């Protein structure tokens, strides 16, 4: 079978963000190219034009395609012959830049892989969803934790009814790196995340609670109904929350909690989720992602390991593995799985086949609207002393 059949060639990638000293852009470039289905050929890598140019050799991007702005990049790429121009744009800039780049890329006809949270605020997310719906592009949102094999295993276990009715979802994302006021030391990643003008209405809740919330949605498919939330900034002078808990009422009567912290000493990227069903309970942690704990009353606890050849893995889980059991797969591979599913749709689109927009294996623009609605309602609830507010967003459910 050829690469990206029926295209039989690699997809051409452009990266926005990812300049020297940045974090997630590099991960996007590695994840996208991990399976040899894409090559990075162009970029507008930094908000600083000199650094944008200077960063290009780090990625092997040719001088002629190292652009100083995303606008220049889109215009120049559109002017290239079709067999040279980029197929998709990956967006790895701070939150306040996502919308303008994504909208311009979609309008120019390029597929998009955008990092989370999808936009700066809900109004931008709703507008972007309309633009995407009116186009034929593939739009993926990098809630990359959904790419872990055992996360996908759980999704299939839940949808096939193996866990029975889902009663409770407990998700938490606990970090400690913002325990002190790193933003005052001009630490790049801390500076924009704690600045309402660049991060959005929430701090930790926009940055990491959105991942935890999305993971529960992805694994269980439960539809949200209402939310009550309490957010707090514990570090003196910080303008946005660095700790918070949301309680979620789901439409089927289940209860969920999402806790996010960036002030817990020694905690790194502890994203953990537990799901209680009437027939069994599951626990998964991203810091130990190749193990899933499955418990049923009266039976010995089970540890389901990531093993592509084992009969206990379902097709969704096994299909997301690359290497045999015991060789650890982790962050890059999970991120790459998101790209793989998006590439399948990009190849379909390129050959004129229709693509599904809502029920995709990869997280998408609808998930992005849900995420932005979650942030907005959590902040509003917290401002009203944890009042219960709606969490069902009509536009996110076609
Ligand atoms: N999915 C994940 O696991 C994950 C992890 C970390 C960050 N993120 C998200 O990724 C985004 C970037 O986070 P980061 O930690 O890499 O930030 P960062 O500060 O390390 O890097 C941001 C980069 O974007 C560049 N940039 C800013 N404005 C630009 C513009 N107009 N044009 C071109 N480049 C521009 C900066 O110069 C920098 O190179 C954020 O939205 C964040 O929420 C996602």
Short mmCIF file of C-alpha atoms and ligand atoms in Angstrom, two decimals:
data_model
loop_
_atom_site.label_atom_id
_atom_site.label_comp_id
_atom_site.label_asym_id
_atom_site.label_seq_id
_atom_site.Cartn_x
_atom_site.Cartn_y
_atom_site.Cartn_z
CA UNK A 1 0.00 0.00 0.00
CA UNK A 2 1.35 3.47 -0.91
CA UNK A 3 1.87 6.33 1.52
CA UNK A 4 -1.38 8.21 2.17
CA UNK A 5 -3.17 6.12 -0.44
CA UNK A 6 -4.43 7.10 -3.01
CA UNK A 7 -2.07 10.10 -2.95
CA UNK A 8 1.02 7.87 -2.80
CA UNK A 9 3.17 10.65 -1.46
CA UNK A 10 3.99 12.35 1.82
CA UNK A 11 1.77 15.21 2.96
CA UNK A 12 3.53 18.56 3.09
CA UNK A 13 3.44 20.27 6.48
CA UNK A 14 3.83 23.90 7.56
CA UNK A 15 4.43 24.85 11.18
CA UNK A 16 3.37 28.12 12.82
CA UNK A 17 5.15 28.60 16.16
CA UNK A 18 7.85 26.24 17.32
CA UNK A 19 10.68 28.77 17.14
CA UNK A 20 13.87 28.49 19.17
CA UNK A 21 13.14 28.26 22.90
CA UNK A 22 9.54 27.11 22.43
CA UNK A 23 7.99 23.79 23.45
CA UNK A 24 5.19 22.09 21.56
CA UNK A 25 6.02 23.04 17.96
CA UNK A 26 8.96 20.63 18.01
CA UNK A 27 6.66 17.87 19.29
CA UNK A 28 4.24 18.54 16.41
CA UNK A 29 7.06 18.24 13.90
CA UNK A 30 8.24 14.92 15.34
CA UNK A 31 4.75 13.47 15.78
CA UNK A 32 3.61 14.41 12.29
CA UNK A 33 6.66 12.84 10.67
CA UNK A 34 6.96 9.76 12.91
CA UNK A 35 5.23 7.41 10.46
CA UNK A 36 6.85 8.78 7.34
CA UNK A 37 3.52 10.13 6.11
CA UNK A 38 4.46 13.82 6.25
CA UNK A 39 7.43 16.11 5.79
CA UNK A 40 7.91 19.57 7.23
CA UNK A 41 8.60 21.90 4.31
CA UNK A 42 7.57 25.37 5.45
CA UNK A 43 7.15 27.44 8.57
CA UNK A 44 6.44 30.79 10.19
CA UNK A 45 8.16 29.67 13.33
CA UNK A 46 8.19 32.69 15.60
CA UNK A 47 6.51 36.02 16.29
CA UNK A 48 9.98 37.51 15.98
CA UNK A 49 10.91 37.65 12.24
CA UNK A 50 14.66 37.12 12.81
CA UNK A 51 14.04 34.20 15.10
CA UNK A 52 11.52 32.79 12.62
CA UNK A 53 14.26 32.70 9.98
CA UNK A 54 16.97 31.56 12.38
CA UNK A 55 14.86 28.63 13.61
CA UNK A 56 14.24 27.18 10.16
CA UNK A 57 17.54 25.23 9.83
CA UNK A 58 16.77 23.49 13.15
CA UNK A 59 13.89 21.84 11.29
CA UNK A 60 15.60 21.43 7.94
CA UNK A 61 13.23 23.97 6.38
CA UNK A 62 14.69 25.57 3.24
CA UNK A 63 15.52 29.28 3.44
CA UNK A 64 13.00 30.02 0.67
CA UNK A 65 10.17 28.58 2.74
CA UNK A 66 11.16 30.04 6.11
CA UNK A 67 8.60 32.81 6.35
CA UNK A 68 8.51 35.77 8.72
CA UNK A 69 4.74 35.68 9.21
CA UNK A 70 1.90 33.22 8.70
CA UNK A 71 0.26 35.66 6.24
CA UNK A 72 3.39 35.66 4.08
CA UNK A 73 3.49 31.88 4.36
CA UNK A 74 -0.10 31.33 3.23
CA UNK A 75 0.19 33.80 0.33
CA UNK A 76 3.51 32.37 -0.88
CA UNK A 77 2.39 28.76 -0.57
CA UNK A 78 -0.82 29.46 -2.50
CA UNK A 79 1.30 30.93 -5.26
CA UNK A 80 3.32 27.71 -5.62
CA UNK A 81 2.32 24.97 -8.07
CA UNK A 82 -0.11 22.50 -6.47
CA UNK A 83 2.42 19.69 -6.49
CA UNK A 84 4.76 21.71 -4.26
CA UNK A 85 2.53 23.66 -1.93
CA UNK A 86 1.73 22.61 1.63
CA UNK A 87 -1.20 20.32 2.47
CA UNK A 88 -1.66 21.29 6.09
CA UNK A 89 -0.76 23.87 8.71
CA UNK A 90 0.04 22.96 12.31
CA UNK A 91 -0.52 25.75 14.82
CA UNK A 92 1.69 25.78 17.93
CA UNK A 93 1.50 29.41 19.01
CA UNK A 94 0.13 30.82 22.28
CA UNK A 95 -3.67 30.71 22.51
CA UNK A 96 -4.49 34.26 21.40
CA UNK A 97 -2.92 33.62 17.96
CA UNK A 98 -4.71 30.33 17.13
CA UNK A 99 -7.88 31.82 15.67
CA UNK A 100 -6.39 34.21 13.12
CA UNK A 101 -3.98 31.59 11.80
CA UNK A 102 -6.58 28.80 11.73
CA UNK A 103 -9.22 30.92 10.05
CA UNK A 104 -6.82 32.19 7.40
CA UNK A 105 -5.48 28.68 6.72
CA UNK A 106 -8.97 27.17 6.39
CA UNK A 107 -10.10 29.99 4.09
CA UNK A 108 -7.01 29.40 1.96
CA UNK A 109 -8.07 25.74 1.66
CA UNK A 110 -5.35 24.19 3.83
CA UNK A 111 -6.04 21.44 6.36
CA UNK A 112 -5.31 22.44 9.94
CA UNK A 113 -3.98 20.77 13.07
CA UNK A 114 -4.44 23.32 15.85
CA UNK A 115 -3.23 23.09 19.38
CA UNK A 116 -5.58 23.49 22.33
CA UNK A 117 -7.41 25.40 23.68
CA UNK A 118 -8.75 25.96 20.18
CA UNK A 119 -9.10 29.73 20.42
CA UNK A 120 -8.85 32.67 22.79
CA UNK A 121 -12.59 32.70 23.59
CA UNK A 122 -15.86 30.99 22.76
CA UNK A 123 -16.99 33.54 20.14
CA UNK A 124 -13.85 32.80 18.10
CA UNK A 125 -14.43 29.05 18.46
CA UNK A 126 -18.02 29.29 17.24
CA UNK A 127 -16.94 31.42 14.32
CA UNK A 128 -14.14 29.01 13.42
CA UNK A 129 -16.52 26.05 13.51
CA UNK A 130 -18.76 27.81 10.98
CA UNK A 131 -15.78 28.53 8.74
CA UNK A 132 -14.64 24.90 8.93
CA UNK A 133 -18.17 23.62 8.22
CA UNK A 134 -18.37 25.86 5.16
CA UNK A 135 -15.11 24.44 3.84
CA UNK A 136 -13.95 20.96 2.92
CA UNK A 137 -10.76 21.00 4.97
CA UNK A 138 -9.75 18.53 7.66
CA UNK A 139 -9.52 20.20 11.06
CA UNK A 140 -7.89 18.38 13.95
CA UNK A 141 -7.39 19.72 17.47
CA UNK A 142 -4.43 18.37 19.36
CA UNK A 143 -5.93 16.90 22.48
CA UNK A 144 -3.09 14.47 22.02
CA UNK A 145 -3.81 12.36 25.12
CA UNK A 146 -6.67 10.83 23.13
CA UNK A 147 -4.01 9.13 21.00
CA UNK A 148 -2.73 6.76 23.71
CA UNK A 149 -3.57 3.12 22.86
CA UNK A 150 -5.07 2.40 26.27
CA UNK A 151 -7.20 5.55 26.11
CA UNK A 152 -8.61 4.33 22.82
CA UNK A 153 -9.01 0.87 24.35
CA UNK A 154 -11.21 2.44 27.06
CA UNK A 155 -13.26 4.35 24.52
CA UNK A 156 -14.17 1.09 22.82
CA UNK A 157 -14.74 -0.72 26.13
CA UNK A 158 -17.22 1.97 27.17
CA UNK A 159 -19.04 2.27 23.86
CA UNK A 160 -19.39 -1.52 23.57
CA UNK A 161 -21.07 -1.58 27.00
CA UNK A 162 -18.33 -3.56 28.75
CA UNK A 163 -18.42 -1.19 31.74
CA UNK A 164 -22.21 -0.97 31.86
CA UNK A 165 -23.79 2.41 32.53
CA UNK A 166 -21.22 5.10 33.39
CA UNK A 167 -21.93 6.70 36.78
CA UNK A 168 -18.82 8.73 37.52
CA UNK A 169 -15.77 10.26 35.83
CA UNK A 170 -12.93 11.65 37.98
CA UNK A 171 -10.26 13.45 36.00
CA UNK A 172 -7.39 15.50 37.23
CA UNK A 173 -4.34 17.16 35.71
CA UNK A 174 -1.81 18.06 38.40
CA UNK A 175 1.38 20.06 37.84
CA UNK A 176 3.68 22.02 40.14
CA UNK A 177 5.82 24.17 37.84
CA UNK A 178 3.89 27.40 38.52
CA UNK A 179 4.24 27.13 42.33
CA UNK A 180 6.32 30.29 42.22
CA UNK A 181 5.80 33.39 40.14
CA UNK A 182 7.86 32.19 37.18
CA UNK A 183 6.12 34.76 35.00
CA UNK A 184 7.98 37.51 36.85
CA UNK A 185 11.26 35.90 35.84
CA UNK A 186 10.17 36.23 32.22
CA UNK A 187 9.99 32.48 31.70
CA UNK A 188 8.52 32.27 28.20
CA UNK A 189 5.93 29.52 28.72
CA UNK A 190 4.82 30.92 32.10
CA UNK A 191 4.59 34.52 30.86
CA UNK A 192 1.84 34.04 28.28
CA UNK A 193 -0.03 31.33 30.21
CA UNK A 194 -0.61 33.68 33.17
CA UNK A 195 -1.47 36.71 31.02
CA UNK A 196 -5.22 37.11 30.33
CA UNK A 197 -4.49 38.92 27.06
CA UNK A 198 -2.68 35.91 25.62
CA UNK A 199 -4.02 32.91 27.52
CA UNK A 200 -7.74 33.70 27.64
CA UNK A 201 -10.20 33.82 30.53
CA UNK A 202 -8.60 30.96 32.46
CA UNK A 203 -5.10 29.89 33.50
CA UNK A 204 -4.69 26.28 34.62
CA UNK A 205 -8.26 25.58 33.57
CA UNK A 206 -7.64 26.72 30.00
CA UNK A 207 -4.22 25.14 29.82
CA UNK A 208 -4.70 21.70 31.34
CA UNK A 209 -8.22 21.20 32.74
CA UNK A 210 -9.41 21.30 29.11
CA UNK A 211 -7.28 18.20 28.44
CA UNK A 212 -8.73 16.39 31.46
CA UNK A 213 -12.30 17.34 30.56
CA UNK A 214 -11.81 16.35 26.94
CA UNK A 215 -10.31 13.01 27.98
CA UNK A 216 -13.44 12.14 29.94
CA UNK A 217 -15.62 13.15 27.00
CA UNK A 218 -13.47 11.14 24.58
CA UNK A 219 -13.29 8.00 26.70
CA UNK A 220 -16.95 7.85 27.74
CA UNK A 221 -18.90 9.78 25.11
CA UNK A 222 -21.06 11.12 27.97
CA UNK A 223 -22.83 14.34 27.06
CA UNK A 224 -22.40 17.27 29.46
CA UNK A 225 -25.40 19.05 30.92
CA UNK A 226 -24.30 21.44 33.70
CA UNK A 227 -21.18 22.59 35.51
CA UNK A 228 -20.32 24.11 38.89
CA UNK A 229 -16.76 25.32 39.33
CA UNK A 230 -14.41 26.93 41.80
CA UNK A 231 -11.19 28.53 40.56
CA UNK A 232 -8.44 30.21 42.53
CA UNK A 233 -5.05 31.86 42.02
CA UNK A 234 -2.89 30.89 44.98
CA UNK A 235 0.32 32.59 43.86
CA UNK A 236 0.15 36.24 44.97
CA UNK A 237 -0.37 38.71 42.14
CA UNK A 238 -1.32 36.05 39.57
CA UNK A 239 -4.23 37.18 37.41
CA UNK A 240 -5.49 33.77 36.31
CA UNK A 241 -6.36 30.60 38.22
CA UNK A 242 -3.61 28.16 39.11
CA UNK A 243 -5.96 25.71 40.85
CA UNK A 244 -9.58 24.70 40.48
CA UNK A 245 -12.23 22.01 40.57
CA UNK A 246 -15.30 21.63 38.41
CA UNK A 247 -18.22 19.30 39.07
CA UNK A 248 -20.10 18.17 35.97
CA UNK A 249 -23.60 16.75 35.67
CA UNK A 250 -23.88 14.59 32.58
CA UNK A 251 -27.15 14.04 30.73
CA UNK A 252 -27.35 10.36 31.71
CA UNK A 253 -27.22 11.30 35.40
CA UNK A 254 -23.49 10.61 35.82
CA UNK A 255 -21.32 12.95 37.87
CA UNK A 256 -17.86 14.11 36.84
CA UNK A 257 -15.08 16.06 38.49
CA UNK A 258 -12.19 17.86 36.85
CA UNK A 259 -9.38 19.18 39.05
CA UNK A 260 -6.43 21.11 37.67
CA UNK A 261 -3.41 22.35 39.58
CA UNK A 262 -0.19 24.05 38.58
CA UNK A 263 0.93 24.68 42.16
CA UNK A 264 1.37 21.16 43.62
CA UNK A 265 4.99 20.63 44.64
CA UNK A 266 6.83 18.01 42.66
CA UNK A 267 3.94 17.11 40.38
CA UNK A 268 4.85 16.95 36.70
CA UNK A 269 2.21 16.02 34.13
CA UNK A 270 -0.06 13.88 36.22
CA UNK A 271 -3.14 13.54 34.09
CA UNK A 272 -5.23 10.81 35.65
CA UNK A 273 -8.73 9.57 35.00
CA UNK A 274 -10.99 7.09 36.73
CA UNK A 275 -14.28 5.88 35.31
CA UNK A 276 -16.92 4.03 37.34
CA UNK A 277 -19.42 1.93 35.43
CA UNK A 278 -22.11 -0.38 36.79
CA UNK A 279 -20.05 -3.41 35.67
CA UNK A 280 -16.50 -2.25 36.36
CA UNK A 281 -14.12 0.62 37.09
CA UNK A 282 -11.06 1.83 35.18
CA UNK A 283 -8.05 3.96 36.04
CA UNK A 284 -5.45 5.38 33.63
CA UNK A 285 -2.53 7.75 34.24
CA UNK A 286 -0.53 9.44 31.52
CA UNK A 287 2.67 9.21 33.59
CA UNK A 288 2.34 5.41 33.34
CA UNK A 289 0.44 5.23 30.06
CA UNK A 290 1.05 1.60 29.12
CA UNK A 291 -1.03 0.27 32.02
CA UNK A 292 -4.76 0.40 32.61
CA UNK A 293 -6.25 -0.79 35.90
CA UNK A 294 -9.56 -2.63 35.62
CA UNK A 295 -11.48 -3.54 38.75
CA UNK A 296 -14.65 -5.50 39.38
CA UNK A 297 -15.97 -6.30 42.86
CA UNK A 298 -15.25 -9.88 43.87
CA UNK A 299 -12.53 -10.37 41.24
CA UNK A 300 -8.78 -9.91 41.33
CA UNK A 301 -7.77 -6.48 40.05
CA UNK A 302 -6.50 -6.58 36.48
CA UNK A 303 -3.64 -4.63 34.93
CA UNK A 304 -4.24 -4.34 31.20
CA UNK A 305 -0.91 -3.62 29.53
CA UNK A 306 -0.39 -2.13 26.10
CA UNK A 307 0.13 -5.19 23.92
CA UNK A 308 -0.79 -4.99 20.24
CA UNK A 309 -0.81 -8.79 19.91
CA UNK A 310 -2.89 -9.66 22.97
CA UNK A 311 -6.47 -10.88 22.66
CA UNK A 312 -7.48 -8.58 25.54
CA UNK A 313 -6.76 -5.52 23.41
CA UNK A 314 -9.70 -4.36 21.30
CA UNK A 315 -9.20 -3.12 17.71
CA UNK A 316 -9.16 0.58 18.69
CA UNK A 317 -6.47 -0.03 21.32
CA UNK A 318 -4.37 -2.48 19.32
CA UNK A 319 -4.63 -0.30 16.22
CA UNK A 320 -2.97 2.59 18.05
CA UNK A 321 0.18 0.58 18.97
CA UNK A 322 3.39 0.62 16.95
CA UNK A 323 5.78 -1.68 18.76
CA UNK A 324 5.54 -4.89 20.84
CA UNK A 325 4.53 -4.88 24.49
CA UNK A 326 7.14 -3.87 27.04
CA UNK A 327 8.83 -1.33 24.80
CA UNK A 328 7.40 1.88 26.25
CA UNK A 329 5.28 3.98 23.92
CA UNK A 330 4.33 7.38 25.18
CA UNK A 331 3.85 11.07 24.43
CA UNK A 332 5.28 11.28 20.90
CA UNK A 333 3.50 8.14 19.71
CA UNK A 334 0.16 9.24 21.15
CA UNK A 335 0.58 12.62 19.49
CA UNK A 336 1.44 10.85 16.25
CA UNK A 337 -1.75 8.78 16.47
CA UNK A 338 -3.76 11.96 16.32
CA UNK A 339 -1.88 12.92 13.17
CA UNK A 340 -2.31 9.46 11.63
CA UNK A 341 -6.09 9.66 11.89
CA UNK A 342 -6.11 13.20 10.51
CA UNK A 343 -3.82 12.12 7.63
CA UNK A 344 -6.30 9.38 6.70
CA UNK A 345 -8.93 12.08 6.26
CA UNK A 346 -6.55 14.44 4.45
CA UNK A 347 -5.80 11.69 1.93
CA UNK A 348 -9.52 11.01 1.56
CA UNK A 349 -10.22 14.70 0.99
CA UNK A 350 -7.44 14.94 -1.60
CA UNK A 351 -9.02 12.10 -3.55
CA UNK A 352 -12.43 13.75 -3.48
CA UNK A 353 -14.05 11.46 -0.94
CA UNK A 354 -16.37 12.91 1.71
CA UNK A 355 -15.03 13.11 5.25
CA UNK A 356 -16.78 12.81 8.61
CA UNK A 357 -16.55 15.99 10.65
CA UNK A 358 -18.01 15.21 14.06
CA UNK A 359 -17.42 11.56 14.98
CA UNK A 360 -13.73 11.37 14.16
CA UNK A 361 -11.02 9.31 15.85
CA UNK A 362 -9.03 12.52 16.24
CA UNK A 363 -10.36 15.41 18.32
CA UNK A 364 -11.81 18.08 16.08
CA UNK A 365 -13.37 21.52 15.77
CA UNK A 366 -16.54 20.46 17.62
CA UNK A 367 -14.37 19.34 20.54
CA UNK A 368 -12.70 22.73 20.33
CA UNK A 369 -16.03 24.52 20.77
CA UNK A 370 -16.87 22.25 23.70
CA UNK A 371 -13.52 23.01 25.28
CA UNK A 372 -13.95 26.76 24.94
CA UNK A 373 -17.51 26.53 26.31
CA UNK A 374 -16.17 24.51 29.25
CA UNK A 375 -13.60 27.23 30.01
CA UNK A 376 -16.13 30.04 29.68
CA UNK A 377 -18.73 28.36 31.89
CA UNK A 378 -16.20 27.33 34.53
CA UNK A 379 -14.95 30.90 34.85
CA UNK A 380 -18.52 32.26 34.93
CA UNK A 381 -19.59 29.68 37.53
CA UNK A 382 -16.60 30.44 39.71
CA UNK A 383 -17.39 34.15 39.52
CA UNK A 384 -20.93 33.34 40.74
CA UNK A 385 -19.77 31.36 43.77
CA UNK A 386 -19.83 28.01 41.95
CA UNK A 387 -23.36 28.42 40.57
CA UNK A 388 -24.65 25.61 38.36
CA UNK A 389 -24.50 26.75 34.73
CA UNK A 390 -25.40 25.03 31.46
CA UNK A 391 -22.67 22.99 29.76
CA UNK A 392 -24.61 21.75 26.75
CA UNK A 393 -23.52 23.66 23.66
CA UNK A 394 -25.99 23.28 20.79
CA UNK A 395 -23.52 24.09 17.99
CA UNK A 396 -21.11 21.44 19.25
CA UNK A 397 -23.75 18.77 18.60
CA UNK A 398 -24.69 18.70 14.93
N1 LIG B 1 -1.18 19.49 23.33
C1 LIG B 1 -0.31 19.62 24.28
O1 LIG B 1 0.06 18.68 24.97
C2 LIG B 1 0.30 20.98 24.53
C3 LIG B 1 1.44 21.12 25.34
C4 LIG B 1 1.97 22.39 25.49
C5 LIG B 1 1.40 23.48 24.86
N2 LIG B 1 0.27 23.31 24.13
C6 LIG B 1 -0.36 24.45 23.45
O2 LIG B 1 0.50 24.81 22.38
C7 LIG B 1 0.55 26.21 22.22
C8 LIG B 1 1.99 26.68 22.35
O3 LIG B 1 2.49 26.37 23.63
P1 LIG B 1 4.06 26.33 23.93
O4 LIG B 1 4.20 25.87 25.33
O5 LIG B 1 4.77 25.60 22.84
O6 LIG B 1 4.40 27.88 23.84
P2 LIG B 1 5.82 28.55 23.60
O7 LIG B 1 5.74 29.89 24.22
O8 LIG B 1 6.89 27.61 24.05
O9 LIG B 1 5.95 28.67 22.02
C9 LIG B 1 5.12 29.49 21.25
C10 LIG B 1 5.77 29.77 19.91
O10 LIG B 1 4.83 30.45 19.08
C11 LIG B 1 5.52 31.55 18.46
N3 LIG B 1 4.57 32.58 18.03
C12 LIG B 1 3.86 33.44 18.77
N4 LIG B 1 3.12 34.24 17.98
C13 LIG B 1 3.37 33.86 16.71
C14 LIG B 1 2.94 34.30 15.44
N5 LIG B 1 2.06 35.30 15.31
N6 LIG B 1 3.42 33.68 14.34
C15 LIG B 1 4.31 32.68 14.43
N7 LIG B 1 4.75 32.19 15.62
C16 LIG B 1 4.30 32.80 16.73
C17 LIG B 1 6.50 32.01 19.51
O11 LIG B 1 7.49 32.84 18.94
C18 LIG B 1 7.01 30.66 19.99
O12 LIG B 1 8.00 30.16 19.11
C19 LIG B 1 -0.41 26.77 23.26
O13 LIG B 1 -1.66 27.02 22.68
C20 LIG B 1 -0.53 25.67 24.30
O14 LIG B 1 -1.76 25.68 24.97
C21 LIG B 1 -0.26 22.10 23.94
#
